[in-house]
Amino acid sequence: MQIIGSVLILLIIGLFLAWLYWTKKQTGASAKETGGTQEFEIKVKGVYSPSVIKAKAGRPVRINFLRQEDTECSRFVVFDALNIRKELPRDQIVPVEFTPKAGEYKFTCDMGMYQGKLVVQ
Ligand SMILES: [Cu+2]
């Protein structure tokens, strides 16, 4: 009986964590505002983290990429819809700046294995 109780509690905790993770993923990370610019930091290591970020339309956005790995795969970040392609040297902050309209902007590595998204409202 006690074992069933423990399993149930673990299950509930697990579901709660999954829910937290899911809602965070859905909402996306918000910007840090500096002088009217919506600023984000994205760590590049295995994935983009955070992989979903959220901004307001018609105001400048600065996304600071910091690549902390040597994998060739993530050496470039590409915003296809904006014609932006930038090299990310290891351990160096590389800003990507633009003023978006409402919509969703995907960013990926050259081969599309790393995926991220800027949601603009
Ligand atoms: Cu890649």
JSON list of C-alpha atoms and ligand atoms in Angstrom, two decimals:
[
{"chain": "A", "resi": 1, "resn": "MET", "atom": "CA", "xyz": [0.00, 0.00, 0.00]},
{"chain": "A", "resi": 2, "resn": "GLN", "atom": "CA", "xyz": [2.78, 2.39, 0.92]},
{"chain": "A", "resi": 3, "resn": "ILE", "atom": "CA", "xyz": [4.54, 1.68, -2.34]},
{"chain": "A", "resi": 4, "resn": "ILE", "atom": "CA", "xyz": [1.46, 2.55, -4.33]},
{"chain": "A", "resi": 5, "resn": "GLY", "atom": "CA", "xyz": [1.20, 5.80, -2.40]},
{"chain": "A", "resi": 6, "resn": "SER", "atom": "CA", "xyz": [4.81, 6.73, -3.16]},
{"chain": "A", "resi": 7, "resn": "VAL", "atom": "CA", "xyz": [4.42, 5.86, -6.82]},
{"chain": "A", "resi": 8, "resn": "LEU", "atom": "CA", "xyz": [1.32, 8.03, -7.00]},
{"chain": "A", "resi": 9, "resn": "ILE", "atom": "CA", "xyz": [3.09, 10.96, -5.39]},
{"chain": "A", "resi": 10, "resn": "LEU", "atom": "CA", "xyz": [6.04, 10.61, -7.77]},
{"chain": "A", "resi": 11, "resn": "LEU", "atom": "CA", "xyz": [3.65, 10.44, -10.68]},
{"chain": "A", "resi": 12, "resn": "ILE", "atom": "CA", "xyz": [1.88, 13.61, -9.59]},
{"chain": "A", "resi": 13, "resn": "ILE", "atom": "CA", "xyz": [5.20, 15.42, -9.16]},
{"chain": "A", "resi": 14, "resn": "GLY", "atom": "CA", "xyz": [6.31, 14.21, -12.57]},
{"chain": "A", "resi": 15, "resn": "LEU", "atom": "CA", "xyz": [3.13, 15.41, -14.23]},
{"chain": "A", "resi": 16, "resn": "PHE", "atom": "CA", "xyz": [3.46, 18.76, -12.49]},
{"chain": "A", "resi": 17, "resn": "LEU", "atom": "CA", "xyz": [7.03, 19.19, -13.76]},
{"chain": "A", "resi": 18, "resn": "ALA", "atom": "CA", "xyz": [5.99, 18.17, -17.25]},
{"chain": "A", "resi": 19, "resn": "TRP", "atom": "CA", "xyz": [3.21, 20.72, -17.12]},
{"chain": "A", "resi": 20, "resn": "LEU", "atom": "CA", "xyz": [5.62, 23.45, -15.94]},
{"chain": "A", "resi": 21, "resn": "TYR", "atom": "CA", "xyz": [8.02, 22.58, -18.73]},
{"chain": "A", "resi": 22, "resn": "TRP", "atom": "CA", "xyz": [5.24, 22.54, -21.30]},
{"chain": "A", "resi": 23, "resn": "THR", "atom": "CA", "xyz": [3.72, 25.88, -20.29]},
{"chain": "A", "resi": 24, "resn": "LYS", "atom": "CA", "xyz": [7.14, 27.50, -20.22]},
{"chain": "A", "resi": 25, "resn": "LYS", "atom": "CA", "xyz": [7.84, 26.19, -23.69]},
{"chain": "A", "resi": 26, "resn": "GLN", "atom": "CA", "xyz": [4.54, 27.47, -24.97]},
{"chain": "A", "resi": 27, "resn": "THR", "atom": "CA", "xyz": [4.76, 30.94, -23.50]},
{"chain": "A", "resi": 28, "resn": "GLY", "atom": "CA", "xyz": [8.36, 31.58, -24.43]},
{"chain": "A", "resi": 29, "resn": "ALA", "atom": "CA", "xyz": [10.89, 33.69, -22.63]},
{"chain": "A", "resi": 30, "resn": "SER", "atom": "CA", "xyz": [10.21, 37.41, -22.48]},
{"chain": "A", "resi": 31, "resn": "ALA", "atom": "CA", "xyz": [12.64, 40.20, -23.25]},
{"chain": "A", "resi": 32, "resn": "LYS", "atom": "CA", "xyz": [14.77, 42.22, -20.94]},
{"chain": "A", "resi": 33, "resn": "GLU", "atom": "CA", "xyz": [14.12, 45.84, -21.96]},
{"chain": "A", "resi": 34, "resn": "THR", "atom": "CA", "xyz": [17.11, 48.12, -22.39]},
{"chain": "A", "resi": 35, "resn": "GLY", "atom": "CA", "xyz": [16.45, 51.59, -23.77]},
{"chain": "A", "resi": 36, "resn": "GLY", "atom": "CA", "xyz": [13.49, 50.49, -25.86]},
{"chain": "A", "resi": 37, "resn": "THR", "atom": "CA", "xyz": [15.30, 47.46, -27.24]},
{"chain": "A", "resi": 38, "resn": "GLN", "atom": "CA", "xyz": [13.94, 44.05, -26.41]},
{"chain": "A", "resi": 39, "resn": "GLU", "atom": "CA", "xyz": [16.94, 42.02, -25.48]},
{"chain": "A", "resi": 40, "resn": "PHE", "atom": "CA", "xyz": [17.35, 38.25, -25.27]},
{"chain": "A", "resi": 41, "resn": "GLU", "atom": "CA", "xyz": [20.18, 35.91, -24.46]},
{"chain": "A", "resi": 42, "resn": "ILE", "atom": "CA", "xyz": [20.25, 32.52, -26.09]},
{"chain": "A", "resi": 43, "resn": "LYS", "atom": "CA", "xyz": [22.75, 29.88, -25.14]},
{"chain": "A", "resi": 44, "resn": "VAL", "atom": "CA", "xyz": [23.76, 27.55, -27.93]},
{"chain": "A", "resi": 45, "resn": "LYS", "atom": "CA", "xyz": [24.74, 24.19, -26.57]},
{"chain": "A", "resi": 46, "resn": "GLY", "atom": "CA", "xyz": [23.04, 21.11, -27.96]},
{"chain": "A", "resi": 47, "resn": "VAL", "atom": "CA", "xyz": [19.94, 23.26, -28.40]},
{"chain": "A", "resi": 48, "resn": "TYR", "atom": "CA", "xyz": [18.99, 26.90, -28.34]},
{"chain": "A", "resi": 49, "resn": "SER", "atom": "CA", "xyz": [17.98, 27.77, -24.83]},
{"chain": "A", "resi": 50, "resn": "PRO", "atom": "CA", "xyz": [15.53, 29.27, -24.50]},
{"chain": "A", "resi": 51, "resn": "SER", "atom": "CA", "xyz": [14.25, 28.00, -27.83]},
{"chain": "A", "resi": 52, "resn": "VAL", "atom": "CA", "xyz": [11.09, 30.10, -27.87]},
{"chain": "A", "resi": 53, "resn": "ILE", "atom": "CA", "xyz": [11.24, 33.83, -27.19]},
{"chain": "A", "resi": 54, "resn": "LYS", "atom": "CA", "xyz": [8.50, 36.39, -27.28]},
{"chain": "A", "resi": 55, "resn": "ALA", "atom": "CA", "xyz": [8.64, 40.03, -28.37]},
{"chain": "A", "resi": 56, "resn": "LYS", "atom": "CA", "xyz": [6.37, 42.94, -29.18]},
{"chain": "A", "resi": 57, "resn": "ALA", "atom": "CA", "xyz": [5.90, 44.04, -32.77]},
{"chain": "A", "resi": 58, "resn": "GLY", "atom": "CA", "xyz": [7.37, 47.22, -34.21]},
{"chain": "A", "resi": 59, "resn": "ARG", "atom": "CA", "xyz": [10.09, 47.58, -31.62]},
{"chain": "A", "resi": 60, "resn": "PRO", "atom": "CA", "xyz": [13.74, 46.69, -32.01]},
{"chain": "A", "resi": 61, "resn": "VAL", "atom": "CA", "xyz": [14.89, 43.27, -30.93]},
{"chain": "A", "resi": 62, "resn": "ARG", "atom": "CA", "xyz": [18.40, 42.23, -30.04]},
{"chain": "A", "resi": 63, "resn": "ILE", "atom": "CA", "xyz": [19.10, 38.54, -29.64]},
{"chain": "A", "resi": 64, "resn": "ASN", "atom": "CA", "xyz": [22.48, 37.81, -28.11]},
{"chain": "A", "resi": 65, "resn": "PHE", "atom": "CA", "xyz": [23.68, 34.37, -29.07]},
{"chain": "A", "resi": 66, "resn": "LEU", "atom": "CA", "xyz": [26.36, 32.72, -27.00]},
{"chain": "A", "resi": 67, "resn": "ARG", "atom": "CA", "xyz": [27.66, 29.46, -28.43]},
{"chain": "A", "resi": 68, "resn": "GLN", "atom": "CA", "xyz": [29.31, 27.26, -25.86]},
{"chain": "A", "resi": 69, "resn": "GLU", "atom": "CA", "xyz": [30.34, 24.27, -27.92]},
{"chain": "A", "resi": 70, "resn": "ASP", "atom": "CA", "xyz": [32.59, 23.29, -30.80]},
{"chain": "A", "resi": 71, "resn": "THR", "atom": "CA", "xyz": [30.04, 21.37, -32.83]},
{"chain": "A", "resi": 72, "resn": "GLU", "atom": "CA", "xyz": [30.30, 22.50, -36.43]},
{"chain": "A", "resi": 73, "resn": "CYS", "atom": "CA", "xyz": [26.55, 22.16, -36.70]},
{"chain": "A", "resi": 74, "resn": "SER", "atom": "CA", "xyz": [25.72, 25.22, -34.64]},
{"chain": "A", "resi": 75, "resn": "ARG", "atom": "CA", "xyz": [28.40, 27.49, -36.07]},
{"chain": "A", "resi": 76, "resn": "PHE", "atom": "CA", "xyz": [25.90, 29.56, -37.98]},
{"chain": "A", "resi": 77, "resn": "VAL", "atom": "CA", "xyz": [22.49, 30.79, -36.97]},
{"chain": "A", "resi": 78, "resn": "VAL", "atom": "CA", "xyz": [20.03, 31.48, -39.76]},
{"chain": "A", "resi": 79, "resn": "PHE", "atom": "CA", "xyz": [16.86, 33.56, -39.76]},
{"chain": "A", "resi": 80, "resn": "ASP", "atom": "CA", "xyz": [15.54, 32.42, -43.10]},
{"chain": "A", "resi": 81, "resn": "ALA", "atom": "CA", "xyz": [12.63, 34.85, -43.40]},
{"chain": "A", "resi": 82, "resn": "LEU", "atom": "CA", "xyz": [14.88, 37.81, -42.63]},
{"chain": "A", "resi": 83, "resn": "ASN", "atom": "CA", "xyz": [17.86, 36.80, -44.76]},
{"chain": "A", "resi": 84, "resn": "ILE", "atom": "CA", "xyz": [20.09, 36.82, -41.72]},
{"chain": "A", "resi": 85, "resn": "ARG", "atom": "CA", "xyz": [22.95, 34.36, -41.34]},
{"chain": "A", "resi": 86, "resn": "LYS", "atom": "CA", "xyz": [25.56, 34.93, -38.68]},
{"chain": "A", "resi": 87, "resn": "GLU", "atom": "CA", "xyz": [28.62, 33.08, -37.56]},
{"chain": "A", "resi": 88, "resn": "LEU", "atom": "CA", "xyz": [28.77, 32.27, -33.87]},
{"chain": "A", "resi": 89, "resn": "PRO", "atom": "CA", "xyz": [32.38, 31.92, -32.76]},
{"chain": "A", "resi": 90, "resn": "ARG", "atom": "CA", "xyz": [32.68, 29.91, -29.59]},
{"chain": "A", "resi": 91, "resn": "ASP", "atom": "CA", "xyz": [32.27, 31.80, -26.28]},
{"chain": "A", "resi": 92, "resn": "GLN", "atom": "CA", "xyz": [31.57, 35.08, -28.00]},
{"chain": "A", "resi": 93, "resn": "ILE", "atom": "CA", "xyz": [28.34, 37.03, -27.73]},
{"chain": "A", "resi": 94, "resn": "VAL", "atom": "CA", "xyz": [26.96, 37.70, -31.20]},
{"chain": "A", "resi": 95, "resn": "PRO", "atom": "CA", "xyz": [23.99, 40.09, -31.39]},
{"chain": "A", "resi": 96, "resn": "VAL", "atom": "CA", "xyz": [21.35, 39.73, -34.08]},
{"chain": "A", "resi": 97, "resn": "GLU", "atom": "CA", "xyz": [19.24, 42.87, -34.43]},
{"chain": "A", "resi": 98, "resn": "PHE", "atom": "CA", "xyz": [16.11, 43.76, -36.35]},
{"chain": "A", "resi": 99, "resn": "THR", "atom": "CA", "xyz": [12.68, 45.27, -35.86]},
{"chain": "A", "resi": 100, "resn": "PRO", "atom": "CA", "xyz": [10.05, 42.61, -36.46]},
{"chain": "A", "resi": 101, "resn": "LYS", "atom": "CA", "xyz": [6.44, 42.79, -37.50]},
{"chain": "A", "resi": 102, "resn": "ALA", "atom": "CA", "xyz": [3.92, 40.51, -35.86]},
{"chain": "A", "resi": 103, "resn": "GLY", "atom": "CA", "xyz": [4.43, 36.88, -36.74]},
{"chain": "A", "resi": 104, "resn": "GLU", "atom": "CA", "xyz": [6.71, 33.96, -36.06]},
{"chain": "A", "resi": 105, "resn": "TYR", "atom": "CA", "xyz": [10.35, 33.92, -37.02]},
{"chain": "A", "resi": 106, "resn": "LYS", "atom": "CA", "xyz": [12.19, 30.64, -37.00]},
{"chain": "A", "resi": 107, "resn": "PHE", "atom": "CA", "xyz": [15.89, 30.44, -36.48]},
{"chain": "A", "resi": 108, "resn": "THR", "atom": "CA", "xyz": [17.97, 27.37, -37.11]},
{"chain": "A", "resi": 109, "resn": "CYS", "atom": "CA", "xyz": [21.49, 26.19, -37.69]},
{"chain": "A", "resi": 110, "resn": "ASP", "atom": "CA", "xyz": [22.57, 25.76, -41.31]},
{"chain": "A", "resi": 111, "resn": "MET", "atom": "CA", "xyz": [21.13, 22.28, -41.49]},
{"chain": "A", "resi": 112, "resn": "GLY", "atom": "CA", "xyz": [18.01, 22.96, -39.48]},
{"chain": "A", "resi": 113, "resn": "MET", "atom": "CA", "xyz": [18.89, 20.60, -36.65]},
{"chain": "A", "resi": 114, "resn": "TYR", "atom": "CA", "xyz": [18.82, 23.30, -34.02]},
{"chain": "A", "resi": 115, "resn": "GLN", "atom": "CA", "xyz": [15.48, 25.04, -33.98]},
{"chain": "A", "resi": 116, "resn": "GLY", "atom": "CA", "xyz": [14.22, 28.14, -32.28]},
{"chain": "A", "resi": 117, "resn": "LYS", "atom": "CA", "xyz": [11.41, 30.59, -32.71]},
{"chain": "A", "resi": 118, "resn": "LEU", "atom": "CA", "xyz": [10.76, 34.25, -32.06]},
{"chain": "A", "resi": 119, "resn": "VAL", "atom": "CA", "xyz": [7.08, 34.94, -31.53]},
{"chain": "A", "resi": 120, "resn": "VAL", "atom": "CA", "xyz": [6.15, 38.55, -32.19]},
{"chain": "A", "resi": 121, "resn": "GLN", "atom": "CA", "xyz": [2.80, 39.93, -31.09]},
{"chain": "B", "resi": 1, "resn": "CU", "atom": "CU", "xyz": [23.19, 21.92, -37.83]}
]
